[in-house]
Structure formats: structure tokens, C-alpha cells
Coordinates of C-alpha atoms and ligand atoms in Angstrom, one line a residue:
X43 CA 32.9 5.0 27.0
X44 CA 29.8 3.7 25.3
X45 CA 28.8 5.4 22.0
X46 CA 25.8 7.7 22.7
X47 CA 22.5 6.2 21.6
X48 CA 21.6 7.7 18.2
X49 CA 19.2 10.6 18.5
X50 CA 16.8 8.8 16.1
X51 CA 15.8 5.3 17.3
X52 CA 17.9 3.1 15.0
X53 CA 15.1 0.9 13.7
X54 CA 15.7 1.7 10.0
X55 CA 18.4 0.5 7.6
X56 CA 18.8 3.8 5.8
X57 CA 20.8 4.7 2.8
X58 CA 23.0 7.8 3.2
X59 CA 21.2 9.7 0.6
X60 CA 19.6 13.0 1.7
X61 CA 17.1 14.6 -0.5
X62 CA 16.0 18.2 -0.2
X63 CA 13.6 18.6 -3.1
X64 CA 11.4 16.6 -5.4
X65 CA 10.0 17.3 -8.8
X66 CA 7.6 14.8 -10.3
X67 CA 9.5 11.5 -10.7
X68 CA 12.8 13.1 -9.6
X69 CA 14.5 13.5 -6.2
X70 CA 17.3 16.0 -5.7
X71 CA 20.2 15.9 -3.3
X72 CA 21.7 19.0 -1.6
X73 CA 24.4 19.2 -4.2
X74 CA 21.9 19.1 -7.0
X75 CA 22.3 15.4 -8.0
X76 CA 19.1 14.1 -9.5
X77 CA 17.8 10.6 -8.9
X78 CA 15.0 8.9 -10.8
X79 CA 12.5 7.8 -8.2
X80 CA 10.9 4.4 -8.7
X81 CA 10.0 4.1 -5.1
X82 CA 7.5 6.9 -4.6
X83 CA 8.2 6.8 -0.9
X84 CA 7.0 3.1 -1.0
X85 CA 3.9 3.6 -3.2
X86 CA 3.0 6.9 -1.4
X87 CA 3.7 9.7 -3.8
X88 CA 1.2 8.5 -6.4
X89 CA 1.2 11.7 -8.3
X90 CA 5.0 12.3 -7.9
X91 CA 6.7 15.0 -5.9
X92 CA 5.4 18.5 -5.5
X93 CA 2.4 17.9 -7.8
X94 CA 1.1 21.5 -8.4
X95 CA -2.5 20.7 -7.7
X96 CA -1.6 19.0 -4.4
X97 CA 0.7 21.9 -3.4
X98 CA -2.1 24.3 -4.1
X99 CA -4.9 22.6 -2.1
X100 CA -2.5 21.9 0.8
X101 CA -1.2 25.5 1.0
X102 CA -4.7 27.0 0.6
X103 CA -5.9 24.8 3.5
X104 CA -2.8 25.6 5.5
X105 CA -3.8 29.2 5.3
X106 CA -7.4 28.6 6.3
X107 CA -7.5 25.9 9.0
X108 CA -5.2 23.1 10.1
X109 CA -7.0 21.1 12.8
X110 CA -10.2 21.1 14.7
X111 CA -10.4 17.4 15.8
X112 CA -13.5 15.2 15.2
X113 CA -15.5 17.2 17.7
X114 CA -16.7 19.2 14.6
X115 CA -17.7 18.6 11.1
X116 CA -14.8 18.7 8.6
X117 CA -15.9 19.8 5.1
X118 CA -12.8 18.3 3.4
X119 CA -13.3 15.0 5.2
X120 CA -17.0 14.9 4.1
X121 CA -15.9 15.6 0.5
X122 CA -13.3 12.8 0.5
X123 CA -15.8 10.3 2.0
X124 CA -18.3 11.2 -0.7
X125 CA -15.7 10.7 -3.4
X126 CA -14.7 7.3 -2.0
X127 CA -18.3 6.2 -1.6
X128 CA -19.1 7.3 -5.1
X129 CA -16.1 5.5 -6.7
X130 CA -16.0 2.2 -4.6
X131 CA -18.1 -0.6 -3.1
X132 CA -18.1 1.2 0.2
X133 CA -21.0 2.9 2.0
X134 CA -18.9 4.5 4.6
X135 CA -15.3 5.6 5.4
X136 CA -13.3 6.2 8.5
X137 CA -10.0 8.2 8.2
X138 CA -6.7 7.4 9.8
X139 CA -3.2 8.7 9.5
X140 CA -1.6 5.4 8.4
X141 CA -2.1 1.9 7.1
X142 CA -1.5 0.2 10.4
X143 CA -4.2 2.3 12.0
X144 CA -6.5 1.2 9.2
X145 CA -5.6 -2.4 10.0
X146 CA -6.4 -1.8 13.7
X147 CA -9.9 -0.5 12.8
X148 CA -10.5 -3.3 10.3
X149 CA -9.8 -5.8 13.0
X150 CA -12.0 -4.0 15.5
X151 CA -14.8 -3.7 13.0
X152 CA -14.7 -7.5 12.4
X153 CA -14.8 -8.1 16.1
X154 CA -17.7 -5.7 16.7
X155 CA -19.6 -7.2 13.8
X156 CA -19.4 -10.7 15.2
X157 CA -20.0 -9.4 18.8
X158 CA -23.3 -7.9 17.5
X159 CA -24.3 -11.0 15.5
X160 CA -25.2 -13.5 18.1
X161 CA -22.5 -16.1 17.7
X162 CA -19.2 -14.4 18.3
X163 CA -16.5 -15.6 15.9
X164 CA -12.8 -14.8 16.6
X165 CA -10.6 -16.3 14.0
X166 CA -9.2 -14.1 11.3
X167 CA -7.4 -15.9 8.5
X168 CA -4.3 -14.2 7.2
X169 CA -1.5 -15.2 4.8
X170 CA 2.2 -15.9 5.0
X171 CA 4.2 -13.0 3.4
X172 CA 1.5 -10.5 4.4
X173 CA 2.3 -7.0 5.7
X174 CA -0.4 -5.0 7.5
X175 CA 1.7 -2.6 9.5
X176 CA 3.6 -2.5 12.7
X177 CA 1.0 -2.1 15.5
X178 CA 0.7 -5.0 17.8
X179 CA -2.4 -6.1 16.0
X180 CA -0.9 -5.7 12.6
X181 CA 2.2 -7.7 13.4
X182 CA 0.2 -10.5 14.9
X183 CA -2.0 -10.5 11.7
X184 CA 1.0 -10.9 9.4
X185 CA 2.6 -13.3 11.9
X186 CA 6.1 -13.3 10.5
X187 CA 9.0 -14.2 12.8
X188 CA 10.9 -11.1 11.6
X189 CA 8.2 -8.7 12.8
X190 CA 7.0 -10.5 15.9
X191 CA 10.1 -11.8 17.6
X192 CA 10.5 -10.2 21.0
X193 CA 7.1 -8.5 20.9
X194 CA 4.9 -11.2 22.3
X195 CA 2.4 -12.0 23.6
X196 CA 0.6 -11.6 20.3
X197 CA -3.1 -11.2 19.7
X198 CA -4.2 -14.9 19.5
X199 CA -7.0 -14.7 16.9
X200 CA -5.0 -14.9 13.7
X201 CA -4.4 -18.0 11.8
X202 CA -1.8 -17.6 9.1
X203 CA -2.1 -19.8 5.9
X204 CA 0.6 -20.4 3.3
X205 CA 0.2 -18.2 0.2
X206 CA -1.5 -20.1 -2.6
X207 CA -2.4 -23.2 -0.5
X208 CA -6.0 -23.8 -1.6
X209 CA -6.4 -27.0 0.4
X210 CA -5.4 -25.3 3.6
X211 CA -7.7 -22.4 2.9
X212 CA -10.7 -24.6 2.2
X213 CA -9.9 -26.6 5.3
X214 CA -9.6 -23.5 7.5
X215 CA -12.4 -21.4 6.1
X216 CA -15.5 -22.7 7.9
X217 CA -18.3 -21.1 9.9
X218 CA -16.0 -20.4 12.9
X219 CA -14.0 -17.9 10.8
X220 CA -14.8 -14.2 11.5
X221 CA -12.9 -12.8 8.5
X222 CA -10.2 -13.3 5.9
X223 CA -7.6 -10.5 5.6
X224 CA -5.5 -10.4 2.5
X225 CA -3.6 -8.1 0.1
X226 CA -4.8 -8.5 -3.5
X227 CA -1.2 -7.9 -4.4
X228 CA 1.3 -8.6 -1.7
X229 CA 3.8 -5.7 -1.5
X230 CA 6.4 -6.3 1.2
X231 CA 6.0 -10.0 0.6
X232 CA 7.6 -9.6 -2.8
X233 CA 5.0 -8.3 -5.3
X234 CA 2.8 -11.4 -5.3
X235 CA -0.6 -10.9 -7.1
X236 CA -3.5 -13.0 -6.0
X237 CA -4.9 -14.4 -9.3
X238 CA -8.4 -13.0 -10.1
X239 CA -10.0 -16.5 -9.8
X240 CA -8.5 -16.9 -6.3
X241 CA -10.0 -13.7 -5.2
X242 CA -13.3 -14.7 -6.7
X243 CA -13.1 -18.1 -5.0
X244 CA -12.3 -16.4 -1.7
X245 CA -15.3 -14.1 -2.1
X246 CA -17.4 -17.2 -2.7
X247 CA -16.1 -19.0 0.3
X248 CA -16.7 -16.0 2.5
X249 CA -20.3 -15.7 1.2
X250 CA -21.0 -19.3 2.0
X251 CA -19.6 -19.2 5.5
X252 CA -20.5 -15.6 6.4
X253 CA -16.9 -14.6 7.0
X254 CA -16.1 -11.0 6.2
X255 CA -13.6 -10.4 3.4
X256 CA -11.1 -7.7 4.4
X257 CA -8.8 -6.5 1.6
X258 CA -5.6 -4.6 2.5
X259 CA -5.2 -2.2 -0.5
X260 CA -2.8 0.1 1.4
X261 CA 0.0 -0.5 -1.2
X262 CA -1.9 -1.9 -4.3
X263 CA -4.8 0.6 -4.2
X264 CA -5.3 4.1 -5.4
X265 CA -4.6 3.4 -9.1
X266 CA -1.4 1.5 -8.7
X267 CA -2.5 -1.5 -10.6
X268 CA -4.4 0.5 -13.3
X269 CA -7.7 0.3 -11.6
X270 CA -8.7 2.5 -8.7
X271 CA -8.5 -0.6 -6.5
X272 CA -6.8 -3.8 -7.4
X273 CA -9.8 -6.0 -6.5
X274 CA -11.8 -4.4 -9.4
X275 CA -9.8 -6.6 -11.8
X276 CA -11.4 -9.7 -10.3
X277 CA -14.9 -8.2 -10.4
X278 CA -15.7 -8.8 -6.7
X279 CA -15.9 -6.5 -3.8
X280 CA -14.8 -6.8 -0.2
X281 CA -16.8 -6.1 3.0
X282 CA -14.0 -4.0 4.5
X283 CA -10.9 -2.4 2.8
X284 CA -7.8 -0.7 4.2
X285 CA -6.4 2.1 2.3
X286 CA -3.4 4.4 2.9
X287 CA -0.1 5.2 1.2
X288 CA -1.1 6.5 -2.3
X289 CA -4.3 8.2 -1.1
X290 CA -2.5 11.0 0.6
X291 CA 0.0 11.5 -2.2
X292 CA 2.7 12.0 0.5
X293 CA 0.6 13.5 3.2
X294 CA -0.1 11.0 6.0
X295 CA -3.6 9.6 5.4
X296 CA -5.3 6.3 5.6
X297 CA -8.9 5.0 5.6
X298 CA -11.1 2.0 6.2
X299 CA -13.9 1.7 3.7
X300 CA -16.8 -0.6 4.5
X301 CA -20.2 -1.7 3.6
X302 CA -23.1 -0.6 5.8
X303 CA -23.5 -4.2 7.0
X304 CA -19.8 -4.7 8.0
X305 CA -19.7 -1.3 9.7
X306 CA -23.1 -1.7 11.5
X307 CA -21.5 -2.1 14.9
X308 CA -19.4 1.0 14.7
X309 CA -21.7 3.4 16.4
X310 CA -20.8 6.7 18.2
X311 CA -18.1 6.3 20.7
X312 CA -16.8 2.9 19.5
X313 CA -13.7 4.3 17.7
X314 CA -11.9 7.5 17.2
X315 CA -8.7 9.3 16.3
X316 CA -7.5 12.8 17.2
X317 CA -5.8 13.5 13.9
X318 CA -7.7 11.1 11.6
X319 CA -9.4 12.9 8.8
X320 CA -7.5 16.1 9.5
X321 CA -8.4 19.0 7.0
X322 CA -4.9 19.2 5.6
X323 CA -4.8 15.4 4.9
X324 CA -8.3 15.3 3.5
X325 CA -8.0 18.2 1.0
X326 CA -4.9 16.4 -0.4
X327 CA -6.7 13.0 -0.4
X328 CA -9.7 14.4 -2.2
X329 CA -7.5 16.0 -4.9
X330 CA -5.6 12.7 -5.3
X331 CA -8.9 10.8 -5.8
X332 CA -10.2 13.4 -8.2
X333 CA -7.1 13.2 -10.3
X334 CA -6.8 9.4 -10.3
X335 CA -10.5 9.0 -11.3
X336 CA -10.3 11.6 -14.1
X337 CA -11.2 10.2 -17.5
X338 CA -8.1 8.5 -19.1
X339 CA -5.8 8.7 -16.0
X340 CA -6.0 4.9 -15.2
X341 CA -5.8 3.9 -18.9
X342 CA -2.6 5.9 -19.0
X343 CA -1.3 4.0 -16.0
X344 CA -2.0 0.7 -17.7
X345 CA -0.3 1.9 -20.9
X346 CA 2.8 3.0 -19.1
X347 CA 2.8 -0.2 -17.0
X348 CA 2.9 -2.1 -20.3
X349 CA 5.9 -0.2 -21.4
X350 CA 7.8 -0.7 -18.1
X351 CA 6.9 -4.4 -18.0
X352 CA 8.0 -5.0 -21.5
X353 CA 11.3 -3.3 -20.8
X354 CA 11.8 -5.3 -17.7
X355 CA 11.0 -8.6 -19.5
X356 CA 13.8 -7.8 -22.0
X357 CA 16.2 -7.0 -19.1
X358 CA 15.4 -10.4 -17.6
X359 CA 16.1 -12.0 -21.0
X360 CA 19.4 -10.1 -21.3
X361 CA 20.6 -10.7 -17.8
X362 CA 19.3 -14.2 -16.8
X363 CA 22.2 -14.5 -14.2
X364 CA 20.9 -11.4 -12.5
X365 CA 17.1 -11.6 -12.8
X366 CA 14.7 -14.5 -12.7
X367 CA 11.3 -13.0 -13.6
X368 CA 9.0 -10.0 -13.7
X369 CA 5.9 -10.0 -11.6
X370 CA 3.1 -7.7 -10.4
X371 CA 0.4 -5.6 -11.9
X372 CA 0.3 -2.2 -13.3
X373 CA 2.9 0.1 -11.9
X374 CA 3.4 -2.3 -8.9
X375 CA 6.1 -4.4 -10.5
X376 CA 8.8 -6.7 -9.0
X377 CA 12.0 -8.1 -10.3
X378 CA 12.6 -11.5 -8.8
X379 CA 16.4 -11.7 -8.6
X380 CA 19.0 -14.3 -8.8
X381 CA 21.7 -12.1 -7.4
X382 CA 20.9 -10.6 -3.9
X383 CA 18.3 -7.9 -4.3
X384 CA 20.2 -5.6 -2.0
X385 CA 23.1 -5.6 -4.5
X386 CA 20.8 -4.7 -7.4
X387 CA 19.2 -1.9 -5.4
X388 CA 22.7 -0.6 -4.6
X389 CA 23.9 -0.8 -8.2
X390 CA 20.8 1.0 -9.4
X391 CA 21.3 3.7 -6.7
X392 CA 24.9 4.2 -8.1
X393 CA 23.2 5.1 -11.4
X394 CA 20.8 7.5 -9.6
X395 CA 17.8 5.1 -9.9
X396 CA 15.9 4.5 -6.8
X397 CA 14.1 1.1 -6.2
X398 CA 12.9 -0.7 -3.1
X399 CA 13.8 -4.2 -1.9
X400 CA 11.0 -6.6 -0.9
X401 CA 10.9 -10.1 0.6
X402 CA 11.5 -13.2 -1.6
X403 CA 14.6 -11.5 -3.1
X404 CA 12.6 -9.1 -5.1
X405 CA 13.4 -5.5 -6.2
X406 CA 10.2 -3.4 -6.3
X407 CA 9.5 -0.8 -8.9
X408 CA 6.8 1.6 -7.7
X409 CA 7.1 4.7 -9.8
X410 CA 4.7 7.7 -9.4
X411 CA 1.6 7.0 -11.5
X412 CA 2.5 10.2 -13.4
X413 CA 5.8 8.9 -14.7
X414 CA 6.3 9.7 -18.4
X415 CA 7.2 7.4 -21.2
X416 CA 10.7 9.1 -21.5
X417 CA 11.3 8.6 -17.8
X418 CA 10.4 4.9 -18.1
X419 CA 12.9 4.6 -21.0
X420 CA 15.5 6.4 -18.8
X421 CA 14.8 4.1 -15.8
X422 CA 15.2 1.0 -18.0
X423 CA 18.5 2.3 -19.4
X424 CA 19.8 2.9 -15.9
X425 CA 18.6 -0.5 -14.7
X426 CA 20.4 -2.0 -17.7
X427 CA 23.7 -0.3 -16.7
X428 CA 23.2 -1.4 -13.1
X429 CA 22.6 -5.0 -14.1
X430 CA 25.6 -4.9 -16.4
X431 CA 27.8 -3.6 -13.6
X432 CA 27.0 -6.8 -11.6
Ligands
PLP278 C1 2.6 -0.1 4.2 C2 1.6 -1.1 4.4 C3 0.8 -1.1 5.6 C4 1.1 -0.2 6.8 O1 1.0 1.1 6.5 P1 1.7 2.2 7.5 O2 1.2 3.5 6.9 O3 3.2 2.0 7.3 O4 1.3 2.0 8.8 C5 -0.2 -2.0 5.7 N1 -0.5 -2.8 4.7 C6 0.2 -2.8 3.5 C7 -0.2 -3.8 2.4 C8 1.2 -2.0 3.4 O5 1.9 -2.0 2.2

């Protein structure tokens, strides 16, 4: 007899760990075993687990009102939009429940913009190693064999360029291009930061050709690099930006932020979401933005990032047969490995240290932005033991 199909669609390669509680940077199993969490649910729990302020605003909102849909005004959504407009380049925000939904709207916004601007442009330039989500549009945008095989036909408008190939970019980015979509720091692609001068050059090329610059800050945004958004390091702004992951602090929430010009085609009836901008998500999102933009918070992130990076650099020096280099920005760091990254993730897990693999044989370290100096020291000690065990 055939084995029964698993009750959960088997699309994930899960570890056997089962956590039942979280406290700050720690995840706790049923038997009480504590793990140091340098994954943050893949850059989601920006303020760690069970942050008291987030628990408070969520439970208060849960007692007041869960959902009304976008038929009505939602005070928490308005508050979050005001905060994001105040702290970013954006004039306007649309709320989603995930990063991939933000990618879908970003693509639609680009199309509508060009539809409304006389000469329709279709091509959107994207980059090898990118990750924009798992919707049909988002997998076509990233274009990788791994994500797209078996799911064709794909949306045809994307043209994927090699990461770092300036000649190919210059050749491709002309006045037929509708937009360029890029992560300022590639996450799934292996923690690959786009150098500031490249982002500046890209902004320049977009200005000259009229192409819209769409930044995917789903993983690198919300304080992860030590600025509220990673593009701030380069001193340029996008036309459209996708946000998710960290902004909800663990509650499903995403957003598209845009300039008035880029968003000009998105009039009543052109887009929508039943849950997007739900009160529960938005009270949490507003509190996350409030905390991350508090005086000193991002400076502390940069300071802790320096400590973690320095520790990782010395691990690379100590174990050159295990690690090749450290890369990334802020608390979005990657260890490029010589041994298979899966072995290192497993060895770290055996020492109750949680990390995330990424492409290009990288181990990602994405701790909560609230991680303490002592926890960083503890994480480094555990990583040392893990590397030693290999
Ligand atoms: C995770 C991620 C997405 C997709 O977000 P989901 O919430 O999983 O749909 C898109 N872009 C980037 C850069 C991401 O890291």
C-alpha cells in the first residue's frame, strides 16, 4: 500500500525541532531546551520573540477589533502609513500580508505607470540570485531554474542579468525598460550586498532612461543593515519599494511604498486585498516602526553588528578549512563556507545555535535586532564549537 500523502504539503525541508515558546533571542523546545536564535524566522522577528510592547498592542487590538476589510477606514493602517511616509522616501503605502504580494503589486504598479504614460514599456530587469517570493510573478522575476521548473509558462516581461555585470546592465538598460527590480542586499542569493556606488549608478541610469527603480527590501529593510532601509547607505531613493518580513515583527505584514509619481496609476478599484492592512497586523507594524526609529536604536544595531562581524572574521581566520569569508551589512551577515553550508547549520544546531542556509554555500546570521552583546558572544562561542566539531 502507498504511504498516505502527508497532511502538510511536503514542500519544506524542515528540521525536526519543535519550538513552543520564544523569549527575546531564545527559542524553547517542549522539554525546555533553549536555542539561541540567529534566524529570527528568516529576518522576521526583528525585535525578537514575545517583545512585551508588541504583545501588548496585539492583545489590546485583539480585544477591540480583528478585521473589518478595506471597506472601511482602519485607524491602525493610517497610523502605520503615516509613520512610513514620515520616515522614508515614500508618499504612499499599500499593505499586504507577505513579501510576494508586495512583489505582485510592485509589478502591477510598474505596468500601470507605463500603461498610463503613452508609450507602454514591458521589460523589467532583474538579477540572477534574486528572490522576490513564490507567486507566479515573483518566480518569473527571479527566474531561477530551481523555483521555476515545472511552473511555466512564465510571465515573459523579465530579463535577468548576471549579478555585478555592469556591461550587461548598461547594454540592457535603455528606453525600452519599464523598471529595474533589485535587492540592495541579496538574502536568499547568499547575502550579497550591492555596493553603494552600484546603487547610485543604477539610480542614475534609471533617471536617464525613465525606468522605475524598484527595490526589494523585504529582507534587508526595517533596520536590519543599521539604517531603517538599506538603500539609505547609498544616499539614493527608489520609486517603489517592497517591504515585509521585519516590519510585522512576526505578524504577517508587507507593504509597497511608492512615490506619488510611480503610484499615480493606482486609482480606486485597480488593486486590493481582503486582509491587507488588517488592524492586528498594523498595530504591530506601527509599534515595530516606532521602536526601530527611536533615537539610538539603529546606532545600537550597527554597534552590535560590528561586534558580531569582528567575531565572525576571527572564526574565519581560525577555521580557514571551514569558512571562506564574512559578507553582508549590519545584522544581515553571511558566512561563505568551504565545507557544505548544510553541515555547518547542522553542527550549529547541535550546539543549540540556529542559523539559516542561503545559496552560494552561505550560512546566514539574521539575529533579532535586539540581540545583546552577551548573546552575540555566546553565539560566537557556539559557532566556534560547531566549526571545531567539523
Ligand atoms: C522573503 C522574501 C520575499 C518573499 O516574502 P514572502 O513573505 O515569503 O512572500 C521577497 N523578497 C525578498 C528579498 C525576500 O527575502
